[in-house]
Short mmCIF file of C-alpha atoms in Angstrom, two decimals:
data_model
loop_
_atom_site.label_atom_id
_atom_site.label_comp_id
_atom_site.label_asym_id
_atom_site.label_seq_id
_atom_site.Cartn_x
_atom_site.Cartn_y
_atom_site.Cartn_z
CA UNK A 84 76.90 39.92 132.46
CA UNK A 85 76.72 42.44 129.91
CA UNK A 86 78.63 45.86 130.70
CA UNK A 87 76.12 48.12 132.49
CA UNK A 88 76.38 51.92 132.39
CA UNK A 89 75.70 53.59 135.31
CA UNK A 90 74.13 57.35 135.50
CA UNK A 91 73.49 58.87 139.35
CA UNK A 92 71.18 61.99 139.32
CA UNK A 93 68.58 64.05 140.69
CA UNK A 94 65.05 63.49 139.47
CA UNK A 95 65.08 66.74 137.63
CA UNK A 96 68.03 65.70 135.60
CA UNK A 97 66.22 62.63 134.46
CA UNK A 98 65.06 62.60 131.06
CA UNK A 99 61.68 62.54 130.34
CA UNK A 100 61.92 58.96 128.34
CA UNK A 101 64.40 57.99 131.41
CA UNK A 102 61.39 58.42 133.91
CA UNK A 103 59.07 56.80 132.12
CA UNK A 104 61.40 53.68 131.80
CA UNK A 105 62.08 54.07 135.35
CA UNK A 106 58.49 54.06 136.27
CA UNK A 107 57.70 51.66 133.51
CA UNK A 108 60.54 48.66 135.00
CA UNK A 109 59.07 49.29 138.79
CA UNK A 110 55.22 49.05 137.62
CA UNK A 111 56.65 45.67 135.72
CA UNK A 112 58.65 44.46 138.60
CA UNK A 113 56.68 45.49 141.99
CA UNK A 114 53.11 45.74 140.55
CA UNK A 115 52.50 43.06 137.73
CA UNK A 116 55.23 40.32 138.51
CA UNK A 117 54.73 40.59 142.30
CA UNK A 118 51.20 40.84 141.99
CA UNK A 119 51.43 43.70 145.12
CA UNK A 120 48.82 46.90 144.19
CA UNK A 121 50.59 49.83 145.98
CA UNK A 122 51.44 53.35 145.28
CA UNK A 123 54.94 53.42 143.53
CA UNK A 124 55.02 56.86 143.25
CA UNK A 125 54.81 58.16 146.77
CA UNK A 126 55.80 61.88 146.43
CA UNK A 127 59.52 60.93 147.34
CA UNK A 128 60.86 60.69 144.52
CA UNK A 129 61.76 64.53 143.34
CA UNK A 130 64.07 64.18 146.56
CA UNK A 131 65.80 61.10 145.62
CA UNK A 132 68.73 60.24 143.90
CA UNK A 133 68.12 58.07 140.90
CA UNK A 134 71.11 55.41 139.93
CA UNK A 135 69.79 54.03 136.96
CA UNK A 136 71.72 51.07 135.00
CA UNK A 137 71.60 50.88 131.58
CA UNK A 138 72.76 48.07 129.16
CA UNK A 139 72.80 48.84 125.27
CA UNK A 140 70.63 51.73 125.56
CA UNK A 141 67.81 50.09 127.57
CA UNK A 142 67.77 50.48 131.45
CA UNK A 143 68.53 47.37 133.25
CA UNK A 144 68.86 48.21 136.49
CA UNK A 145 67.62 51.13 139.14
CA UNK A 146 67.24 52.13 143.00
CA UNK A 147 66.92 55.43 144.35
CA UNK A 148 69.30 56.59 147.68
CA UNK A 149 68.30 59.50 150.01
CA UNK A 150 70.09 61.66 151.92
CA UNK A 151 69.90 60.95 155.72
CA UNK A 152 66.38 62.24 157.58
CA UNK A 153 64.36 61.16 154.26
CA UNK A 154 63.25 57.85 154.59
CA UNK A 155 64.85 57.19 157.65
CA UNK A 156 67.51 58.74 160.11
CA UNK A 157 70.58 57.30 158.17
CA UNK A 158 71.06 57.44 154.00
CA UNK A 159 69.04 54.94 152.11
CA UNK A 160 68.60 52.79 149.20
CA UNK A 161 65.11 51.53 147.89
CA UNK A 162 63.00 50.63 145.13
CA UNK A 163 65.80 48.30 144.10
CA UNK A 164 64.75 46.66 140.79
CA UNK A 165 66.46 44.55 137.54
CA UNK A 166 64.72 44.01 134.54
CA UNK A 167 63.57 40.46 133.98
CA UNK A 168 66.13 40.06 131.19
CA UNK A 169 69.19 40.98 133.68
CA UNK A 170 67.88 38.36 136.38
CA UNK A 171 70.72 35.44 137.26
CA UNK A 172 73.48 37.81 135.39
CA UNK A 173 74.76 39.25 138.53
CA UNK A 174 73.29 43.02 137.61
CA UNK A 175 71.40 42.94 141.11
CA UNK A 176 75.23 42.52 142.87
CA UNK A 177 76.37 44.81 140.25
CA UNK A 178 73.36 47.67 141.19
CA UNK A 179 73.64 46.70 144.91
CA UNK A 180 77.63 47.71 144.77
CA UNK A 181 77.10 50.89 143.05
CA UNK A 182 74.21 52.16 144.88
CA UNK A 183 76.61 51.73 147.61
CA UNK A 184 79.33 53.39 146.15
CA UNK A 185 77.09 56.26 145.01
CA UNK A 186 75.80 56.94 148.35
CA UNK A 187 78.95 57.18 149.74
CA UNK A 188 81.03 59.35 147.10
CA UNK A 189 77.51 61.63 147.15
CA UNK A 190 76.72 61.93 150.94
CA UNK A 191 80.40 60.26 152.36
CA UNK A 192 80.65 57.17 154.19
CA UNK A 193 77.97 56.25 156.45
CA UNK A 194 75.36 53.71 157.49
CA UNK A 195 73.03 52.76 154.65
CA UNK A 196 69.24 51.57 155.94
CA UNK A 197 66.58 49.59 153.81
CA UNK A 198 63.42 48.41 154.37
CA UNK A 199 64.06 45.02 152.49
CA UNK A 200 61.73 42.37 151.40
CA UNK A 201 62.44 39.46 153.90
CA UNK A 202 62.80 36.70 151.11
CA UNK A 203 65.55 39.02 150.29
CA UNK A 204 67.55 39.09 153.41
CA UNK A 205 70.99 36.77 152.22
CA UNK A 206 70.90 39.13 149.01
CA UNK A 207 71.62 41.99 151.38
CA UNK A 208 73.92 40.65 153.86
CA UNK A 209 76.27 39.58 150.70
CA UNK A 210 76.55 43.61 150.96
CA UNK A 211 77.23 44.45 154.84
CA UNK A 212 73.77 44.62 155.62
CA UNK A 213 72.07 42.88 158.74
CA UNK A 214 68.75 42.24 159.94
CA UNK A 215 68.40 45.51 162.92
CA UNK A 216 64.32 44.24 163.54
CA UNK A 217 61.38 42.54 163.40
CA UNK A 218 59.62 41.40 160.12
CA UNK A 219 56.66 43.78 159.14
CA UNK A 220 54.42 43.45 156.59
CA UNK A 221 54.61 46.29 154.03
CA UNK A 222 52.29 46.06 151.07
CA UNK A 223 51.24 42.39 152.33
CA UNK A 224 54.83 41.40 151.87
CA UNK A 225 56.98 40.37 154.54
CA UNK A 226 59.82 43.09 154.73
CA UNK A 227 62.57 43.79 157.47
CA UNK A 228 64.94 46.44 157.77
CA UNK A 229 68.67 46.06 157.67
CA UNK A 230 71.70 48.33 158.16
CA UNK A 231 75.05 48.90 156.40
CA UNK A 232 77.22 50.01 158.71
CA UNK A 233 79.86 53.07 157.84
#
Protein backbone atom coordinates (compact mmCIF):
# COMPACT_ATOMS: atom_id res chain seq x y z
CA UNK A 1 0.00 0.00 0.00
CA UNK A 2 1.20 3.23 -1.01
CA UNK A 3 1.64 5.92 1.91
CA UNK A 4 -1.70 7.76 2.22
CA UNK A 5 -1.94 11.30 3.57
CA UNK A 6 -4.59 11.98 5.65
CA UNK A 7 -6.38 15.63 5.98
CA UNK A 8 -9.60 15.85 8.67
CA UNK A 9 -11.71 19.06 8.15
CA UNK A 10 -14.81 20.87 8.04
CA UNK A 11 -16.55 21.19 4.71
CA UNK A 12 -15.75 24.84 4.56
CA UNK A 13 -12.10 24.16 4.78
CA UNK A 14 -12.28 21.91 1.80
CA UNK A 15 -10.90 23.15 -1.27
CA UNK A 16 -12.93 23.76 -4.00
CA UNK A 17 -10.95 21.06 -6.37
CA UNK A 18 -11.00 18.82 -2.98
CA UNK A 19 -14.94 18.76 -3.14
CA UNK A 20 -15.27 18.13 -6.41
CA UNK A 21 -12.91 15.04 -6.11
CA UNK A 22 -14.79 14.14 -3.14
CA UNK A 23 -18.05 14.27 -4.89
CA UNK A 24 -16.51 13.05 -8.06
CA UNK A 25 -14.98 9.39 -6.18
CA UNK A 26 -18.64 8.90 -4.38
CA UNK A 27 -20.70 9.55 -7.78
CA UNK A 28 -17.94 6.84 -9.24
CA UNK A 29 -18.17 4.50 -6.37
CA UNK A 30 -22.01 4.58 -5.04
CA UNK A 31 -23.75 5.75 -8.28
CA UNK A 32 -21.99 4.26 -11.47
CA UNK A 33 -20.10 1.09 -10.05
CA UNK A 34 -23.00 0.15 -7.72
CA UNK A 35 -25.45 0.93 -10.18
CA UNK A 36 -27.71 2.53 -6.97
CA UNK A 37 -29.47 6.16 -8.26
CA UNK A 38 -29.73 8.08 -4.92
CA UNK A 39 -29.11 11.49 -3.67
CA UNK A 40 -25.37 11.70 -2.52
CA UNK A 41 -25.59 15.00 -1.53
CA UNK A 42 -28.23 15.07 1.14
CA UNK A 43 -27.77 18.53 2.79
CA UNK A 44 -25.49 16.87 5.54
CA UNK A 45 -22.60 17.42 4.44
CA UNK A 46 -21.68 21.29 5.50
CA UNK A 47 -22.03 19.60 9.09
CA UNK A 48 -19.72 16.81 8.58
CA UNK A 49 -16.30 16.22 9.06
CA UNK A 50 -14.49 15.26 5.91
CA UNK A 51 -11.28 12.72 6.35
CA UNK A 52 -10.12 12.59 3.01
CA UNK A 53 -7.01 10.23 1.98
CA UNK A 54 -4.82 11.21 -0.48
CA UNK A 55 -1.99 9.24 -2.27
CA UNK A 56 0.49 11.25 -4.63
CA UNK A 57 -1.70 14.13 -4.90
CA UNK A 58 -4.90 12.28 -5.94
CA UNK A 59 -7.53 11.36 -3.22
CA UNK A 60 -7.72 7.76 -2.52
CA UNK A 61 -9.72 7.42 0.17
CA UNK A 62 -12.78 9.43 2.10
CA UNK A 63 -15.73 9.12 4.79
CA UNK A 64 -17.29 11.80 6.59
CA UNK A 65 -17.87 11.47 10.79
CA UNK A 66 -20.53 13.54 12.66
CA UNK A 67 -20.75 14.70 15.84
CA UNK A 68 -23.29 12.80 18.06
CA UNK A 69 -27.30 13.82 17.42
CA UNK A 70 -26.47 14.17 13.49
CA UNK A 71 -27.07 11.11 11.88
CA UNK A 72 -27.80 9.27 14.79
CA UNK A 73 -27.66 9.57 18.72
CA UNK A 74 -23.91 8.48 18.96
CA UNK A 75 -20.83 9.95 16.50
CA UNK A 76 -20.75 8.49 13.07
CA UNK A 77 -18.88 7.50 10.10
CA UNK A 78 -20.44 7.20 6.50
CA UNK A 79 -20.07 7.54 2.95
CA UNK A 80 -17.00 5.36 3.32
CA UNK A 81 -15.39 5.06 -0.14
CA UNK A 82 -11.70 3.95 -1.91
CA UNK A 83 -10.95 4.66 -5.27
CA UNK A 84 -10.96 1.68 -7.57
CA UNK A 85 -7.17 1.91 -7.91
CA UNK A 86 -6.66 1.56 -3.90
CA UNK A 87 -9.06 -1.62 -3.80
CA UNK A 88 -7.14 -5.00 -2.30
CA UNK A 89 -4.18 -2.51 -0.96
CA UNK A 90 -5.49 -2.37 2.48
CA UNK A 91 -6.48 1.64 2.13
CA UNK A 92 -10.16 0.64 3.22
CA UNK A 93 -8.43 -0.82 6.80
CA UNK A 94 -6.16 2.04 6.53
CA UNK A 95 -9.40 4.79 6.13
CA UNK A 96 -11.50 2.60 8.51
CA UNK A 97 -8.59 3.10 11.38
CA UNK A 98 -8.28 6.71 10.91
CA UNK A 99 -11.80 7.65 10.67
CA UNK A 100 -11.75 6.03 13.95
CA UNK A 101 -8.99 7.72 15.30
CA UNK A 102 -10.29 11.08 14.00
CA UNK A 103 -13.54 10.76 15.64
CA UNK A 104 -12.14 10.12 18.73
CA UNK A 105 -9.16 12.76 19.03
CA UNK A 106 -12.11 15.32 17.49
CA UNK A 107 -15.23 14.45 19.64
CA UNK A 108 -13.21 11.95 22.47
CA UNK A 109 -13.81 8.42 22.86
CA UNK A 110 -17.16 7.14 22.31
CA UNK A 111 -19.44 4.75 20.47
CA UNK A 112 -19.17 5.10 16.70
CA UNK A 113 -22.67 4.04 14.68
CA UNK A 114 -22.98 3.23 10.84
CA UNK A 115 -25.53 2.34 8.74
CA UNK A 116 -23.37 -0.28 6.78
CA UNK A 117 -24.02 -2.10 3.62
CA UNK A 118 -24.75 -5.74 4.83
CA UNK A 119 -22.28 -7.44 2.26
CA UNK A 120 -20.01 -5.34 4.29
CA UNK A 121 -20.58 -6.57 7.74
CA UNK A 122 -16.94 -8.77 8.44
CA UNK A 123 -15.22 -5.49 6.99
CA UNK A 124 -16.63 -3.70 10.00
CA UNK A 125 -16.37 -6.07 12.75
CA UNK A 126 -12.41 -6.30 11.81
CA UNK A 127 -12.91 -2.66 13.50
CA UNK A 128 -15.06 -3.25 16.85
CA UNK A 129 -18.17 -2.92 15.16
CA UNK A 130 -21.24 -5.37 15.57
CA UNK A 131 -24.41 -5.94 13.99
CA UNK A 132 -27.07 -3.84 16.85
CA UNK A 133 -30.33 -4.72 14.16
CA UNK A 134 -32.19 -5.90 11.57
CA UNK A 135 -31.19 -5.65 7.81
CA UNK A 136 -33.06 -2.72 5.99
CA UNK A 137 -33.00 -1.90 2.68
CA UNK A 138 -31.56 1.59 2.01
CA UNK A 139 -31.31 2.65 -1.60
CA UNK A 140 -32.42 -1.07 -2.65
CA UNK A 141 -29.32 -2.30 -0.92
CA UNK A 142 -29.35 -4.42 1.96
CA UNK A 143 -27.72 -2.30 4.86
CA UNK A 144 -27.58 -2.90 8.76
CA UNK A 145 -26.37 -0.82 11.39
CA UNK A 146 -23.50 -1.61 13.65
CA UNK A 147 -21.87 -0.04 16.73
CA UNK A 148 -18.30 0.66 17.93
CA UNK A 149 -18.36 0.66 21.30
CA UNK A 150 -16.24 3.47 23.45
Amino acid sequence: MSEITWRFVPFDALTCRELYEVLQLRSAVFVVEQACVFQDMDGTDDQAMHLLGTVSGQLAAYARCFVAGVKFAEASIGRVVTHGSQRGSGAGHALMRQAITSVTQQWGPQPIRIGAQARLEQFYRQHGFVKTGEPYSEDNIPHIEMLRPA
